[in-house]
PDB file of C-alpha atoms in Angstrom:
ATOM      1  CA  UNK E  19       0.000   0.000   0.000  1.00  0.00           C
ATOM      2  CA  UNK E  20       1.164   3.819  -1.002  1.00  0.00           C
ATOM      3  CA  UNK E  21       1.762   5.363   2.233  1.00  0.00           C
ATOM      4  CA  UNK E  22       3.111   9.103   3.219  1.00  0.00           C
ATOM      5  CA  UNK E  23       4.834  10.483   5.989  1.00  0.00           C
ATOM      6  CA  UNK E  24       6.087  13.626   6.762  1.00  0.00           C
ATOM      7  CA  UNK E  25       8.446  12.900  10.105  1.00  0.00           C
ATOM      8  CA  UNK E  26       8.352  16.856  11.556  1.00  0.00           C
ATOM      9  CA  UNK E  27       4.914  17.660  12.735  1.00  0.00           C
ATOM     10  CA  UNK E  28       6.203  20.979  13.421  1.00  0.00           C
ATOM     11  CA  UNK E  29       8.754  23.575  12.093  1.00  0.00           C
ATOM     12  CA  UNK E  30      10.068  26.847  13.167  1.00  0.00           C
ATOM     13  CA  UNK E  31      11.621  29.385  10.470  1.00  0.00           C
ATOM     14  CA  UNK E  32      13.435  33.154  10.659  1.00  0.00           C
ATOM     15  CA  UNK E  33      11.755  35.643   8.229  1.00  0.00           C
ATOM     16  CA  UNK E  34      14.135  35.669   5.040  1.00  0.00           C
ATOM     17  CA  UNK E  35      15.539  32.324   6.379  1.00  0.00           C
ATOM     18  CA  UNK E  36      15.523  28.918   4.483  1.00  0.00           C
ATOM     19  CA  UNK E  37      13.702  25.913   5.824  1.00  0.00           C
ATOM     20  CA  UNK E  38      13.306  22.220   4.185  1.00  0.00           C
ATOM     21  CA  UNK E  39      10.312  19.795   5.025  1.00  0.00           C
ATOM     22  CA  UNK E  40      10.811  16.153   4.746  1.00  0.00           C
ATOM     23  CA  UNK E  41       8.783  13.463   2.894  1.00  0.00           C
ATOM     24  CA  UNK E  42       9.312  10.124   2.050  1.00  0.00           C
ATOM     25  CA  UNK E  43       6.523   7.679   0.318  1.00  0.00           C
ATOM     26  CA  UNK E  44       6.527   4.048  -0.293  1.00  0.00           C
ATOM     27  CA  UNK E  45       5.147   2.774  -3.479  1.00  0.00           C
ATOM     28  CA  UNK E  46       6.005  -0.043  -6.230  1.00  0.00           C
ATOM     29  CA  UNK E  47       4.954   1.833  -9.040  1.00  0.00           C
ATOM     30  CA  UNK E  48       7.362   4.027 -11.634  1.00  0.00           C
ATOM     31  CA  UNK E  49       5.800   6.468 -12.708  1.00  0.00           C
ATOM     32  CA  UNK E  50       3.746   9.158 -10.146  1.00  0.00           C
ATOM     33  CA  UNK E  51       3.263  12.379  -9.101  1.00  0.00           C
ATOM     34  CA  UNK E  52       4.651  14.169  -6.071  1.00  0.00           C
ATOM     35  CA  UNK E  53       2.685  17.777  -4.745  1.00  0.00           C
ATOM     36  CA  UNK E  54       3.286  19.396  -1.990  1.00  0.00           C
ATOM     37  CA  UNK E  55      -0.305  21.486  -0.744  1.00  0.00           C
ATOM     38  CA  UNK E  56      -0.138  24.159   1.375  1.00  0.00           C
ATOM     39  CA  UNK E  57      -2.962  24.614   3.661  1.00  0.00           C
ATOM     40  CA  UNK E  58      -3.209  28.592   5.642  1.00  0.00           C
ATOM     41  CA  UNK E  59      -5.345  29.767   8.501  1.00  0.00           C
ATOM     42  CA  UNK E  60      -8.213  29.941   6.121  1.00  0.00           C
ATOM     43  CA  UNK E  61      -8.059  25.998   5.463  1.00  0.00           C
ATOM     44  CA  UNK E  62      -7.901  26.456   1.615  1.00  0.00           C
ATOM     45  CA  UNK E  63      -5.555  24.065   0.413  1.00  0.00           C
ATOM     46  CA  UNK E  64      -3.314  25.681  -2.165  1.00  0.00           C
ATOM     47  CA  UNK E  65      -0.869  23.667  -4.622  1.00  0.00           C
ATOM     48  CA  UNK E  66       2.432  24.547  -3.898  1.00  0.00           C
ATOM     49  CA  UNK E  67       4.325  21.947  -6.526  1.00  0.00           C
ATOM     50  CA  UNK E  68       4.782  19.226  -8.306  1.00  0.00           C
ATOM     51  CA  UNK E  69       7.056  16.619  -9.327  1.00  0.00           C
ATOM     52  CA  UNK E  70       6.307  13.854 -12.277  1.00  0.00           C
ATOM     53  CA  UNK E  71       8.588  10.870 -11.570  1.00  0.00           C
ATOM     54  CA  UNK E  72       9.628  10.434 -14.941  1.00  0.00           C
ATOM     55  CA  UNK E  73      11.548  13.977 -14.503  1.00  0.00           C
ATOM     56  CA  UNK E  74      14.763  13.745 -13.185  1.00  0.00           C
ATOM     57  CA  UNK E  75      15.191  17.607 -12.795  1.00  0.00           C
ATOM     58  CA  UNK E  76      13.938  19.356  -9.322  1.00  0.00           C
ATOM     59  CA  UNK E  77      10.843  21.160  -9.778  1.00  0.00           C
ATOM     60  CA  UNK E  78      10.755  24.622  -9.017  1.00  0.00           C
ATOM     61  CA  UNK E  79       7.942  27.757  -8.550  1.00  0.00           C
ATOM     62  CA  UNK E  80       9.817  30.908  -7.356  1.00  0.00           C
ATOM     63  CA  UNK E  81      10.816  30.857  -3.780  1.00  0.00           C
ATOM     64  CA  UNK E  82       9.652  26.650  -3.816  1.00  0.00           C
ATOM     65  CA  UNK E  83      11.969  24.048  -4.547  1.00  0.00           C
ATOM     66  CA  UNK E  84      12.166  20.463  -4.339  1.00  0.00           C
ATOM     67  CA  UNK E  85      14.809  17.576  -3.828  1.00  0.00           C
ATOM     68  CA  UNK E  86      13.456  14.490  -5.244  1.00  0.00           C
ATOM     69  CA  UNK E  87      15.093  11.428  -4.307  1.00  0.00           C
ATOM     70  CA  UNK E  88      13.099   8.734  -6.623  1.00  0.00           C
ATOM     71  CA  UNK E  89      15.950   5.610  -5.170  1.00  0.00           C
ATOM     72  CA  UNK E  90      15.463   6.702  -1.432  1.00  0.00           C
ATOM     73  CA  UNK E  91      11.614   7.584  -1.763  1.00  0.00           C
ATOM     74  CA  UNK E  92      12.019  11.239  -0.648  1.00  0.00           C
ATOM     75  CA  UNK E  93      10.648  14.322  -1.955  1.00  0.00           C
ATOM     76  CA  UNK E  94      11.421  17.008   0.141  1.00  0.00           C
ATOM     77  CA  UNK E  95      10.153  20.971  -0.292  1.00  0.00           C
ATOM     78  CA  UNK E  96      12.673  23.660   0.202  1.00  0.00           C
ATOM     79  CA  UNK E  97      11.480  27.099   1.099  1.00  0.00           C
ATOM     80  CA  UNK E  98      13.595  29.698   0.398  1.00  0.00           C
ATOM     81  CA  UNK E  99      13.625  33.630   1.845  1.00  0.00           C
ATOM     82  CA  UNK E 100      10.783  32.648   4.103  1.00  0.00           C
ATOM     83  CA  UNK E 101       7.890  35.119   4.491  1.00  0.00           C
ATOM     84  CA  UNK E 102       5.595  35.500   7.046  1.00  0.00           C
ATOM     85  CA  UNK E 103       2.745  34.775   4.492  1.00  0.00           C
ATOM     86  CA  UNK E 104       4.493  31.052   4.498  1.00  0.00           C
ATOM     87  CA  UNK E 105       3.157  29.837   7.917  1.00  0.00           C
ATOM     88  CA  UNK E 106       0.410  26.836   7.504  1.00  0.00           C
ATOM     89  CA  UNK E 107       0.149  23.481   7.206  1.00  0.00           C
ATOM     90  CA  UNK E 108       2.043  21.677   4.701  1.00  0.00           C
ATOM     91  CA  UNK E 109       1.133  18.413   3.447  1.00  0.00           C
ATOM     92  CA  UNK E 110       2.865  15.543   1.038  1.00  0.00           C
ATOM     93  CA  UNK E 111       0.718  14.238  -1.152  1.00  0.00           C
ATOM     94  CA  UNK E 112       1.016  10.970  -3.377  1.00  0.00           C
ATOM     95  CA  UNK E 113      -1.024  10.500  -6.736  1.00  0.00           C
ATOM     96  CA  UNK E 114      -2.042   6.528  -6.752  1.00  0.00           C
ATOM     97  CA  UNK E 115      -3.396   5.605 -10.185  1.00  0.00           C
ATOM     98  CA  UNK E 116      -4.561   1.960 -10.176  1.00  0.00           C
ATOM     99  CA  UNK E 117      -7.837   0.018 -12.342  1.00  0.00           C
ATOM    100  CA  UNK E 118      -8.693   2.852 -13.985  1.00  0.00           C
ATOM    101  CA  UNK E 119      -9.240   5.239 -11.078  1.00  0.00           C
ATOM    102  CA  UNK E 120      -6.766   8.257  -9.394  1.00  0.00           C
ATOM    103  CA  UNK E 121      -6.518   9.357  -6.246  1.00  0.00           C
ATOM    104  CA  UNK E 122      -3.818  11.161  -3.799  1.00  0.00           C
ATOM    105  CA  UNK E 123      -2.675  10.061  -0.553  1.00  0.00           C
ATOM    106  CA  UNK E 124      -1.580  12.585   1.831  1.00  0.00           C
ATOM    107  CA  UNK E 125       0.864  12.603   4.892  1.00  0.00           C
ATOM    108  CA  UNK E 126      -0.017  14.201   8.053  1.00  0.00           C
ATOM    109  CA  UNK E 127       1.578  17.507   7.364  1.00  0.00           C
ATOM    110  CA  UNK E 128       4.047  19.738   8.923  1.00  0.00           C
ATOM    111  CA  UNK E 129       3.067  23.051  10.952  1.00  0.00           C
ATOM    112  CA  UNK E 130       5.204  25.951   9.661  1.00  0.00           C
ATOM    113  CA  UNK E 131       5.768  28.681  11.976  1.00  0.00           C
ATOM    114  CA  UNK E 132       7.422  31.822  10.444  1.00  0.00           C
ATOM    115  CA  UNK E 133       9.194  34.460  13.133  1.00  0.00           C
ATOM    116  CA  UNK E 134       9.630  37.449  12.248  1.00  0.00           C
TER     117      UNK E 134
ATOM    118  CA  UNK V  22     -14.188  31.717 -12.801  1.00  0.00           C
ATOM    119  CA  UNK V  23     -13.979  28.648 -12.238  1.00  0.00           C
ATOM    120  CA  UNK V  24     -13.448  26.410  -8.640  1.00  0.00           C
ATOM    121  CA  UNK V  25     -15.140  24.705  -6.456  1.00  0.00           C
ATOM    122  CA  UNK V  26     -17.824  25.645  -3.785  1.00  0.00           C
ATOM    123  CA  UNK V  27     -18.764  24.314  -0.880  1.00  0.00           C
ATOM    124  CA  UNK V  28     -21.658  25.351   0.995  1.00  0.00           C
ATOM    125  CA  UNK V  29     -22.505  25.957   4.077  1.00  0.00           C
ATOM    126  CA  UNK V  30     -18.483  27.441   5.672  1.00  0.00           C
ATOM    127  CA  UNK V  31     -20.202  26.396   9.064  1.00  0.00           C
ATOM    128  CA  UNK V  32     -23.007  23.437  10.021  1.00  0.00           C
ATOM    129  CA  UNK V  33     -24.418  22.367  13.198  1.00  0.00           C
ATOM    130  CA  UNK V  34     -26.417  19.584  14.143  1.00  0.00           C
ATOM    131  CA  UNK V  35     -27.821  17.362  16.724  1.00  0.00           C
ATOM    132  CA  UNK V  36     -26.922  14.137  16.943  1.00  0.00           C
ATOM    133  CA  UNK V  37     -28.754  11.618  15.155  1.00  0.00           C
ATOM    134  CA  UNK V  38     -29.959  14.018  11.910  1.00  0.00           C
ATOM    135  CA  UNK V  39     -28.514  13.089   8.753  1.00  0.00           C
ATOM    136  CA  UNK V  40     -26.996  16.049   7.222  1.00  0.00           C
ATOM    137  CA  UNK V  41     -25.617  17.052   3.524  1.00  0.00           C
ATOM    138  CA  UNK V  42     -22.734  18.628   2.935  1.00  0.00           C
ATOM    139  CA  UNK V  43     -22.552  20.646  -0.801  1.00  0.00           C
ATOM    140  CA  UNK V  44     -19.953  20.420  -3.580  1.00  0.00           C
ATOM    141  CA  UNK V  45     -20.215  22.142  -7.369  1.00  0.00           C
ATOM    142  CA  UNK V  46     -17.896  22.420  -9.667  1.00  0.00           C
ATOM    143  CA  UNK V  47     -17.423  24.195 -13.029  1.00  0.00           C
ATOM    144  CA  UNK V  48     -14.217  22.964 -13.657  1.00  0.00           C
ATOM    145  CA  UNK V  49     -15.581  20.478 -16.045  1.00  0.00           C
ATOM    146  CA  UNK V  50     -13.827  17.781 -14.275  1.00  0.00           C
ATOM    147  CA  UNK V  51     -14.969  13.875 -14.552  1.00  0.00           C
ATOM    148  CA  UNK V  52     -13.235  13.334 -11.312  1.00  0.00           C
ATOM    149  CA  UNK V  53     -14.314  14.309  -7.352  1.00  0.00           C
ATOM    150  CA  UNK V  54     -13.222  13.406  -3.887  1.00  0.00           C
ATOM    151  CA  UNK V  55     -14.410  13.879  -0.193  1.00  0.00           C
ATOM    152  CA  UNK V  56     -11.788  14.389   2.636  1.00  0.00           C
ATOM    153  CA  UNK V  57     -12.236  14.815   6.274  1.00  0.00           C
ATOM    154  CA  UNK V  58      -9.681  16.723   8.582  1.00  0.00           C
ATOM    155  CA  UNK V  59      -9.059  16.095  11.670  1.00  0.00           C
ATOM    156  CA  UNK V  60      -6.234  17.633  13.514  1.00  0.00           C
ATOM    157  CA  UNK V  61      -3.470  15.192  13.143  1.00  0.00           C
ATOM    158  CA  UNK V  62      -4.384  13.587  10.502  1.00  0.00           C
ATOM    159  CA  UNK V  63      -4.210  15.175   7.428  1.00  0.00           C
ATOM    160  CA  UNK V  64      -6.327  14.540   4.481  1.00  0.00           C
ATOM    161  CA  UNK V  65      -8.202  10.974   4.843  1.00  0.00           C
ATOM    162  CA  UNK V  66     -10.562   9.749   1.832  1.00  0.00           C
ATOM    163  CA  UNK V  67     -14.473   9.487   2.231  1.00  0.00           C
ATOM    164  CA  UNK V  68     -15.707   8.532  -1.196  1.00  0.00           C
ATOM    165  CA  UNK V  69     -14.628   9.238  -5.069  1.00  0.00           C
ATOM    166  CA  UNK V  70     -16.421   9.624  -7.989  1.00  0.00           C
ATOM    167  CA  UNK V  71     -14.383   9.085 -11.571  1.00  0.00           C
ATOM    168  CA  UNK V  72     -17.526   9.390 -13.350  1.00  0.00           C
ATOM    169  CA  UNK V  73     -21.470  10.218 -13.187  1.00  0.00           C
ATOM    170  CA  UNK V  74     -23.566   7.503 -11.662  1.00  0.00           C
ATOM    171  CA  UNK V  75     -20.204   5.874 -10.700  1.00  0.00           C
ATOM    172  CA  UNK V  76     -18.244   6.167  -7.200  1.00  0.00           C
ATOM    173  CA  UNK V  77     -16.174   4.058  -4.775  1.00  0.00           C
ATOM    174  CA  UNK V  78     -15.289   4.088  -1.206  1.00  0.00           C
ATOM    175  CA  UNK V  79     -12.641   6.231   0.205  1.00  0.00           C
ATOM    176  CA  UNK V  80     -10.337   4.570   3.259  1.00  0.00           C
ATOM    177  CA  UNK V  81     -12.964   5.996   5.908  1.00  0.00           C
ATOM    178  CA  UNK V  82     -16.240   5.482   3.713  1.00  0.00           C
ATOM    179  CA  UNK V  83     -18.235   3.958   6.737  1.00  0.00           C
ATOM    180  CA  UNK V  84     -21.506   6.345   8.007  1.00  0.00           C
ATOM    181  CA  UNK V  85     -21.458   8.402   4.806  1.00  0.00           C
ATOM    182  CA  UNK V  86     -22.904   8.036   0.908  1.00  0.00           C
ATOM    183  CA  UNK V  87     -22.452  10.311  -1.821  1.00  0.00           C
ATOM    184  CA  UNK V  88     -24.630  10.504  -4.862  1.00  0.00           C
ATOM    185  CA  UNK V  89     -23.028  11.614  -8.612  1.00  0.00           C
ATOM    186  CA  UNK V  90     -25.955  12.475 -10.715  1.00  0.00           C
ATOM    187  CA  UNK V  91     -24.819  15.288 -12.194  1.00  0.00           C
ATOM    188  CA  UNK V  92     -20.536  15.595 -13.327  1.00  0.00           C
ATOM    189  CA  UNK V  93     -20.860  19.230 -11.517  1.00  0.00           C
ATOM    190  CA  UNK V  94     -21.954  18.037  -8.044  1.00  0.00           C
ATOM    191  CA  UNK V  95     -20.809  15.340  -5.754  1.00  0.00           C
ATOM    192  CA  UNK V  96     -22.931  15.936  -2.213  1.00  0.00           C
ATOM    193  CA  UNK V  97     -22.108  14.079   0.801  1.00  0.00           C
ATOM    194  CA  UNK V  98     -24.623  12.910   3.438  1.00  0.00           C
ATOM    195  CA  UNK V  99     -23.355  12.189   6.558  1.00  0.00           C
ATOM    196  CA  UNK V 100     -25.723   9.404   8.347  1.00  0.00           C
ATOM    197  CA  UNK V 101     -26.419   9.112  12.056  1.00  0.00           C
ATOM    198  CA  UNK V 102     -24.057   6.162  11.441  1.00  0.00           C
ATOM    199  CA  UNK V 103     -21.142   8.446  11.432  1.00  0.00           C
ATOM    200  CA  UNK V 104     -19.841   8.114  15.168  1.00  0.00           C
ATOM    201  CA  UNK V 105     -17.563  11.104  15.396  1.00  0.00           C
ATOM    202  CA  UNK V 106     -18.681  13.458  12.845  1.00  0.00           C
ATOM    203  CA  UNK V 107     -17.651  16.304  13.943  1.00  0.00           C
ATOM    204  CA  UNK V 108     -14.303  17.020  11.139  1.00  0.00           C
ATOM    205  CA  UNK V 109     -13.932  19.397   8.878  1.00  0.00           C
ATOM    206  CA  UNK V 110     -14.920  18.550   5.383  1.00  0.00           C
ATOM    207  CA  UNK V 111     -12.951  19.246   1.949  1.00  0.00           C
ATOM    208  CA  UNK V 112     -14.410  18.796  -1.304  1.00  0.00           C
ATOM    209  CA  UNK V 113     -11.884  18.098  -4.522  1.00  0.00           C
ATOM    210  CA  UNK V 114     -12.199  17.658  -8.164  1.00  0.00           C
ATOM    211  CA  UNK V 115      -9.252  16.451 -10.504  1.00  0.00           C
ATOM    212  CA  UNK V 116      -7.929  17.579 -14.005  1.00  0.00           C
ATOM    213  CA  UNK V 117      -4.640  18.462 -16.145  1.00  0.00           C
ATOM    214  CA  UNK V 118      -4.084  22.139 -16.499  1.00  0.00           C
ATOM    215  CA  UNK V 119      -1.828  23.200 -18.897  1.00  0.00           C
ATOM    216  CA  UNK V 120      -1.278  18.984 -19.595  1.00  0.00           C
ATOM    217  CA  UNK V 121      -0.472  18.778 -15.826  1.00  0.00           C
ATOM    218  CA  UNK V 122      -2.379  16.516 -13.647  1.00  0.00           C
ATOM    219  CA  UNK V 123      -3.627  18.995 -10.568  1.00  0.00           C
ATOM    220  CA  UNK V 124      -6.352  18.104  -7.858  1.00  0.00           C
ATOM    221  CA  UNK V 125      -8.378  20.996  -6.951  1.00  0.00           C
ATOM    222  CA  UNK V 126      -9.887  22.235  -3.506  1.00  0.00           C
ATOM    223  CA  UNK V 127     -13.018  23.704  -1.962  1.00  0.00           C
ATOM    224  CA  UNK V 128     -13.219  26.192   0.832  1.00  0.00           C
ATOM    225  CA  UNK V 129     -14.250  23.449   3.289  1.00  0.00           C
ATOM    226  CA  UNK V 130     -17.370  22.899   5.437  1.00  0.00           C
ATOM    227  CA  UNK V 131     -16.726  22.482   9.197  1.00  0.00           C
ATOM    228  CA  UNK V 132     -19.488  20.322  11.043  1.00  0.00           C
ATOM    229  CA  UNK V 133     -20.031  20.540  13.841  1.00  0.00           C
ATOM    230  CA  UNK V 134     -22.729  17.753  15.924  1.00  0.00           C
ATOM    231  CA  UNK V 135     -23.255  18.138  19.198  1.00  0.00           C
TER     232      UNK V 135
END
């Protein structure tokens, strides 16, 4: 079975600081997609990311980066220049595709906490 | 513009009642999902729908049902069945944009039974 986990429930950045939240998934399939949500105060989950499998390059969206680690199962999502606007909950999130039918399993999340 | 709504933000009600929570989309999307939050657990799978008049259990399907009649709505009843149903509630549909698979998200409904 796919499975998710994110091993930090919590994290603690400085404003304009960089911080990196772990992931790691378990799967037997090749090909798959990798997102990283972010979910605010106001509970909207927001895509952050994502990475195809098939891509060996790092995905990137402005201050968002990733380190995906297909051989160890890790996808991890490095904020850069952290901004107060940044603190929420962050989850992994794994896109199964089996018979026919899609779906995305998430970890637990990470709380982000951004000092100023 | 398109998305996803969810309606009501809030719902309260006494245990026992059956209640239904709303989901529309105008994404176009063949695809939609229920989640339920709880703290601590991230995003857990009620039901999905891949097409109209077609949907399967979730990982936590037990003391809800869903109904796809339409592709632009998905509601979810939960059932006096449900023995903790206080959660908070997300709604999702699924499509590529721009050729790039992307799930999509609703606002959320927070129920509250007391």
């Amino acid at each position: 079975a796919q499975t998710v986990t994110q091993s930090q429930p919590e994290m603690s950045v400085q404003e304009a600081e960089t911080v990196t939240l772990s992931c790691t998934y378990d799967t037997s399939e090749s090909d798959y997609y990798l997102f990283w949500y972010k979910q605010p105060p106001s509970r909207q989950m927001i895509l952050v990311i994502r990475q195809e499998a098939y891509k060996q390059q790092n995905a990137t969206e402005n201050r968002f980066s990733v380190n995906f680690q297909k051989a160890a199962k890790s996808f991890s999502l490095k904020i850069s220049d952290s901004q107060l606007g940044d603190a929420a909950m962050y989850f992994c999130a794994y896109r199964r595709y089996q018979g026919g039918s899609e779906k995305l399993v998430f970890g637990k999340g990470t709380k982000l906490t951004v000092n100023p | 513009d398109g998305g996803i709504t969810q309606s009501p933000k809030y719902l309260f009600r006494k245990e026992g009642q059956n209640v239904t929570l709303s989901c529309e989309q105008n994404l176009n999307h063949d695809a939609m999902y229920w989640y339920r939050q709880d703290p601590g657990q991230g995003l857990r799978l009620i039901y999905y729908s891949q097409i109209v008049n077609d949907f399967q259990k979730g990982d936590i399907a037990e003391g809800y049902s869903v109904s796809r009649e339409k592709k632009e709505s998905f509601p979810l009843t939960v059932t006096s069945a449900q023995k903790n149903p206080t959660a908070f509630y997300l709604c999702a549909s699924s499509g590529d944009r721009d050729g790039r698979y992307e799930q999509y998200f609703g606002p959320g409904t927070r129920l509250t039974v007391t």
